């Protein structure tokens, strides 16, 4: 009996201690904190969200959920009332996401802000500011999963439309043709095997031919060098072409000298010969007309009309 009474007393003591701890926790949790009121209207599921759920700003606890209810103005939407600390920098660029904590199923409100619209907002109990709600990570993942399932269903439907009796028959024919083509290729490989065995010999012959061509290329290179040397020798100042050019220049100077000194004398001699020839020609005509002039000289010229001694035309 004493052991039972001691156990009862110990149990009562534990219960009293737990009750005191619970009362203390409730009293501490209900400390006097002033929150600024805000509201959210969500068309997304709010499973796991309840009154006193935590509100965080960029991951930092700043408040709690104060109420959940239906939005009378937007059927199908949930209106969420939250309270945040006055120093929380809620701006016009702030939005809310409903995030789920792991596998516990407990949801919180996460306030996000990218700083694009830093203007502060004013929210009062009579007119709380409405913060827009965007899908959180799990909502986006769920939406992507739904889209993926829809796409997969579409692929399955396309496969079902593809797998018909006609397509199966065509696929069987393709496989048979592939099998026949493979057999033909095997036969071709067998026929080509002797030719493939001769390839090393052909490669050696080709190598020898290339070596011969290489030697010919060296000979051609030597010939080109010799021709270039000959051309350089011909084009040099002491070469045949240079000497010929020098001789032509000397001949040109001699011709110029001949033209300037000898030709004028020759021209004068030719003019004298021309005058002598004309004189001799006149003399010969006089002799033909009066041969006696060689003995008696030229006949005296009778005076003409109007000259002294003119006797008229009757003599």
Coordinates of C-alpha atoms in Angstrom, one line a residue:
X1 CA 0.0 0.0 0.0
X2 CA 2.8 2.4 0.8
X3 CA 4.4 1.8 -2.6
X4 CA 1.1 2.6 -4.3
X5 CA 0.6 5.7 -2.3
X6 CA 4.0 6.9 -3.1
X7 CA 3.4 6.3 -6.8
X8 CA 0.1 8.3 -6.7
X9 CA 1.8 11.2 -5.0
X10 CA 4.7 11.2 -7.5
X11 CA 2.2 11.1 -10.4
X12 CA 0.2 14.0 -9.0
X13 CA 3.4 16.0 -8.5
X14 CA 4.3 15.5 -12.2
X15 CA 0.9 16.5 -13.3
X16 CA 1.0 19.7 -11.2
X17 CA 4.5 20.5 -12.6
X18 CA 3.3 20.0 -16.2
X19 CA 0.3 22.2 -15.6
X20 CA 2.5 24.9 -14.1
X21 CA 4.8 24.7 -17.0
X22 CA 1.9 25.0 -19.5
X23 CA 0.4 28.0 -17.6
X24 CA 3.8 29.7 -17.6
X25 CA 4.3 29.1 -21.3
X26 CA 0.9 30.5 -22.1
X27 CA 1.5 33.5 -20.0
X28 CA 4.9 34.1 -21.6
X29 CA 3.4 33.6 -25.1
X30 CA 0.7 36.1 -24.4
X31 CA 3.0 39.0 -23.7
X32 CA 1.9 42.4 -24.8
X33 CA 3.3 42.9 -28.3
X34 CA 1.9 45.4 -30.8
X35 CA 1.5 44.2 -34.4
X36 CA 0.6 46.1 -37.5
X37 CA -2.3 44.4 -39.3
X38 CA -2.1 43.1 -42.9
X39 CA -4.3 40.9 -45.0
X40 CA -3.7 38.3 -47.7
X41 CA -6.1 36.8 -50.2
X42 CA -5.0 33.4 -51.4
X43 CA -6.5 31.3 -54.2
X44 CA -3.9 28.6 -53.3
X45 CA -4.5 25.9 -50.7
X46 CA -3.6 26.9 -47.2
X47 CA -3.2 23.4 -45.7
X48 CA -1.1 23.4 -42.5
X49 CA -1.7 27.1 -41.9
X50 CA -3.5 28.0 -38.6
X51 CA -3.9 30.9 -36.2
X52 CA -0.6 31.8 -34.6
X53 CA 1.4 30.3 -37.5
X54 CA 4.6 32.1 -37.8
X55 CA 5.1 35.0 -40.2
X56 CA 8.7 35.6 -41.4
X57 CA 10.3 38.4 -43.4
X58 CA 13.1 37.1 -45.6
X59 CA 13.4 34.2 -43.2
X60 CA 13.3 36.3 -40.0
X61 CA 10.3 35.8 -37.6
X62 CA 8.3 39.1 -37.5
X63 CA 4.8 38.1 -36.6
X64 CA 2.0 35.6 -36.6
X65 CA -1.3 34.6 -38.3
X66 CA -4.2 36.2 -36.5
X67 CA -7.1 34.9 -38.5
X68 CA -8.3 32.7 -41.3
X69 CA -11.6 32.9 -43.2
X70 CA -13.4 32.9 -46.5
X71 CA -13.2 35.9 -48.8
X72 CA -16.8 37.0 -49.4
X73 CA -15.9 39.1 -52.4
X74 CA -13.9 36.4 -54.1
X75 CA -15.5 32.9 -53.8
X76 CA -12.9 30.2 -53.7
X77 CA -10.3 32.5 -52.0
X78 CA -9.1 32.5 -48.4
X79 CA -8.6 35.7 -46.5
X80 CA -5.7 35.6 -44.1
X81 CA -5.2 38.2 -41.4
X82 CA -1.6 38.6 -40.1
X83 CA 0.2 40.9 -37.7
X84 CA 3.8 41.9 -38.1
X85 CA 6.2 44.0 -36.0
X86 CA 6.0 47.7 -36.7
X87 CA 9.7 47.9 -37.7
X88 CA 9.1 45.3 -40.5
X89 CA 9.9 47.1 -43.9
X90 CA 6.8 46.1 -45.8
X91 CA 6.8 47.9 -49.1
X92 CA 4.7 48.0 -52.3
X93 CA 7.2 45.4 -53.7
X94 CA 6.6 42.9 -50.9
X95 CA 4.7 39.7 -51.6
X96 CA 3.7 36.6 -49.5
X97 CA 4.3 32.9 -50.0
X98 CA 2.8 30.0 -48.1
X99 CA 5.7 27.6 -47.3
X100 CA 5.5 24.2 -45.8
X101 CA 8.0 23.0 -43.2
X102 CA 9.4 19.7 -44.4
X103 CA 7.3 16.6 -43.7
X104 CA 5.6 18.0 -40.6
X105 CA 2.9 19.6 -42.7
X106 CA 3.1 22.9 -40.8
X107 CA 2.9 26.0 -43.0
X108 CA 4.1 29.5 -42.4
X109 CA 3.8 32.8 -44.2
X110 CA 7.0 34.0 -45.8
X111 CA 7.2 37.7 -46.8
X112 CA 9.5 38.4 -49.8
X113 CA 10.9 41.6 -51.3
X114 CA 13.2 42.1 -54.2
X115 CA 13.7 45.8 -53.7
X116 CA 12.2 46.9 -57.0
X117 CA 9.5 49.1 -55.4
X118 CA 10.9 50.4 -52.0
X119 CA 8.0 52.7 -51.2
X120 CA 6.7 51.9 -47.6
X121 CA 3.0 51.1 -47.2
X122 CA 0.6 52.3 -44.6
X123 CA -1.7 49.7 -42.9
X124 CA -4.3 50.4 -40.2
X125 CA -6.8 48.2 -38.3
X126 CA -9.7 49.9 -40.2
X127 CA -8.0 49.5 -43.5
X128 CA -5.3 46.9 -43.5
X129 CA -3.0 46.8 -46.5
X130 CA -3.5 43.8 -48.8
X131 CA -0.3 41.9 -49.6
X132 CA -0.3 39.9 -52.8
X133 CA 0.2 36.1 -52.6
X134 CA 2.4 34.3 -55.0
X135 CA 3.0 30.5 -55.3
X136 CA 5.7 29.2 -53.0
X137 CA 8.3 26.6 -53.9
X138 CA 6.1 23.6 -53.3
X139 CA 3.2 25.2 -55.1
X140 CA 5.4 25.9 -58.1
X141 CA 6.8 22.3 -57.9
X142 CA 3.3 20.9 -57.7
X143 CA 2.2 23.0 -60.7
X144 CA 5.2 21.9 -62.7
X145 CA 4.4 18.3 -61.7
X146 CA 0.8 18.7 -62.9
X147 CA 2.1 20.1 -66.2
X148 CA 4.6 17.3 -66.5
X149 CA 1.9 14.7 -65.9
X150 CA -0.3 16.4 -68.5
X151 CA 2.6 16.3 -71.0
X152 CA 3.3 12.7 -70.1
X153 CA -0.3 11.8 -70.7
X154 CA -0.1 13.6 -74.1
X155 CA 3.0 11.6 -75.0
X156 CA 1.2 8.4 -74.0
X157 CA -1.8 9.3 -76.1
X158 CA 0.5 9.9 -79.1
X159 CA 2.2 6.6 -78.5
X160 CA -1.2 4.9 -78.4
X161 CA -2.1 6.5 -81.7
X162 CA 1.3 5.4 -83.1
X163 CA 1.1 1.8 -81.9
X164 CA -1.5 0.6 -84.4
X165 CA -1.7 -2.6 -86.4
X166 CA -0.5 -0.8 -89.6
X167 CA 2.5 0.8 -87.8
X168 CA 3.3 -2.6 -86.2
X169 CA 3.3 -4.2 -89.6
X170 CA 5.5 -1.4 -91.0
X171 CA 7.9 -1.7 -88.1
X172 CA 8.1 -5.5 -88.7
X173 CA 8.9 -4.9 -92.3
X174 CA 11.6 -2.4 -91.3
X175 CA 13.2 -4.9 -89.0
X176 CA 13.1 -7.6 -91.7
X177 CA 14.7 -5.2 -94.2
X178 CA 17.3 -4.3 -91.6
X179 CA 18.0 -8.0 -91.1
X180 CA 18.3 -8.5 -94.9
X181 CA 20.6 -5.5 -95.2
X182 CA 22.8 -6.7 -92.4
X183 CA 23.2 -10.1 -94.1
X184 CA 24.0 -8.4 -97.4
X185 CA 26.6 -6.3 -95.6
X186 CA 28.2 -9.4 -94.1
X187 CA 28.4 -11.0 -97.6
X188 CA 30.0 -7.8 -98.9
X189 CA 32.5 -7.8 -96.1
X190 CA 33.4 -11.4 -96.9
X191 CA 33.9 -10.5 -100.6
X192 CA 36.0 -7.5 -99.7
X193 CA 38.3 -9.5 -97.4
X194 CA 40.8 -10.4 -100.2
X195 CA 41.0 -6.8 -101.3
X196 CA 41.5 -5.7 -97.7
X197 CA 44.4 -8.2 -97.4
X198 CA 46.0 -6.6 -100.5
X199 CA 45.8 -3.1 -99.0
X200 CA 49.1 -3.4 -97.1
X201 CA 50.9 -4.2 -100.3
X202 CA 49.2 -1.3 -102.1
X203 CA 50.2 1.0 -99.2
X204 CA 53.8 -0.1 -99.6
X205 CA 53.7 0.6 -103.4
X206 CA 52.1 3.9 -102.8
X207 CA 54.9 4.7 -100.3
X208 CA 57.6 3.8 -102.8
X209 CA 55.8 6.0 -105.4
X210 CA 55.7 8.9 -103.0
X211 CA 59.4 8.4 -102.3
X212 CA 60.1 8.5 -106.1
X213 CA 58.0 11.6 -106.5
X214 CA 59.9 13.1 -103.5
X215 CA 63.2 12.5 -105.4
X216 CA 61.8 14.0 -108.5
X217 CA 60.7 17.0 -106.5
X218 CA 64.2 17.4 -105.2
X219 CA 65.6 17.2 -108.8
X220 CA 63.1 19.8 -110.0
X221 CA 64.1 22.0 -107.1
X222 CA 67.7 21.7 -108.1
X223 CA 66.8 22.4 -111.8
X224 CA 64.8 25.5 -110.7
X225 CA 67.8 26.7 -108.6
X226 CA 70.2 26.2 -111.6
X227 CA 67.8 28.1 -113.9
X228 CA 67.5 30.9 -111.4
X229 CA 71.3 31.1 -111.2
X230 CA 71.5 31.2 -115.0
X231 CA 68.9 33.9 -115.2
X232 CA 70.7 35.9 -112.5
X233 CA 74.0 35.6 -114.4
X234 CA 72.3 36.7 -117.7
X235 CA 70.7 39.7 -115.9
X236 CA 73.9 40.8 -114.2
X237 CA 75.8 43.8 -115.4
X238 CA 78.8 41.6 -116.5
X239 CA 76.5 39.0 -118.2
X240 CA 75.8 38.6 -121.9
X241 CA 72.6 40.7 -121.7
X242 CA 74.4 43.4 -119.9
X243 CA 77.3 43.4 -122.3
X244 CA 74.9 43.5 -125.3
X245 CA 73.0 46.4 -123.8
X246 CA 76.4 48.2 -123.3
X247 CA 77.4 47.6 -126.9
X248 CA 74.0 48.9 -128.1
X249 CA 74.6 52.1 -126.1
X250 CA 78.1 52.5 -127.6
X251 CA 76.7 51.9 -131.1
X252 CA 74.0 54.5 -130.4
X253 CA 76.6 57.1 -129.3
X254 CA 78.7 56.3 -132.4
X255 CA 75.7 56.8 -134.7
X256 CA 74.9 60.0 -133.0
X257 CA 78.5 61.2 -133.4
X258 CA 78.4 60.2 -137.1
X259 CA 75.2 62.0 -137.7
X260 CA 76.5 65.2 -136.1
X261 CA 80.0 65.4 -137.7
X262 CA 80.3 63.3 -140.9
X263 CA 76.9 63.6 -142.5
X264 CA 77.0 67.4 -142.9
X265 CA 80.3 67.1 -144.8
X266 CA 78.8 64.3 -147.0
X267 CA 75.8 66.5 -147.7
X268 CA 78.1 69.4 -148.8
X269 CA 80.1 67.1 -151.1
X270 CA 76.8 65.8 -152.6
X271 CA 75.6 69.3 -153.2
X272 CA 78.9 70.2 -155.0
X273 CA 78.6 67.1 -157.2
X274 CA 75.0 68.1 -158.0
X275 CA 76.1 71.6 -159.1
X276 CA 79.0 70.2 -161.2
X277 CA 76.6 67.7 -162.8
X278 CA 74.2 70.4 -163.8
X279 CA 77.0 72.6 -165.2
X280 CA 78.3 69.6 -167.2
X281 CA 74.8 68.9 -168.5
X282 CA 74.4 72.5 -169.8
X283 CA 77.8 72.4 -171.4
X284 CA 77.0 69.1 -173.3
X285 CA 73.7 70.7 -174.5
X286 CA 75.6 73.7 -175.9
X287 CA 78.1 71.4 -177.6
X288 CA 75.3 69.4 -179.2
X289 CA 73.7 72.6 -180.4
X290 CA 76.9 74.3 -181.7
X291 CA 79.8 71.8 -182.0
X292 CA 82.1 74.5 -183.4
X293 CA 82.0 76.2 -180.1
X294 CA 84.6 73.7 -178.9
X295 CA 87.1 75.3 -181.5
X296 CA 85.9 78.9 -181.9
X297 CA 84.1 79.4 -178.6
X298 CA 80.6 80.2 -178.0
X299 CA 78.9 82.3 -180.8
X300 CA 78.4 86.0 -180.1
X301 CA 74.9 86.7 -178.9
X302 CA 73.1 89.2 -181.2
X303 CA 71.5 92.2 -179.6
X304 CA 67.8 91.9 -179.1
X305 CA 65.0 94.4 -179.8
X306 CA 65.7 97.7 -178.0
X307 CA 69.4 96.9 -177.5
X308 CA 72.2 98.8 -179.3
X309 CA 73.2 97.2 -182.6
X310 CA 69.8 95.5 -183.2
X311 CA 69.3 95.5 -187.0
X312 CA 65.8 94.1 -187.1
X313 CA 64.4 90.8 -187.9
X314 CA 65.4 90.6 -191.6
X315 CA 69.0 89.6 -191.3

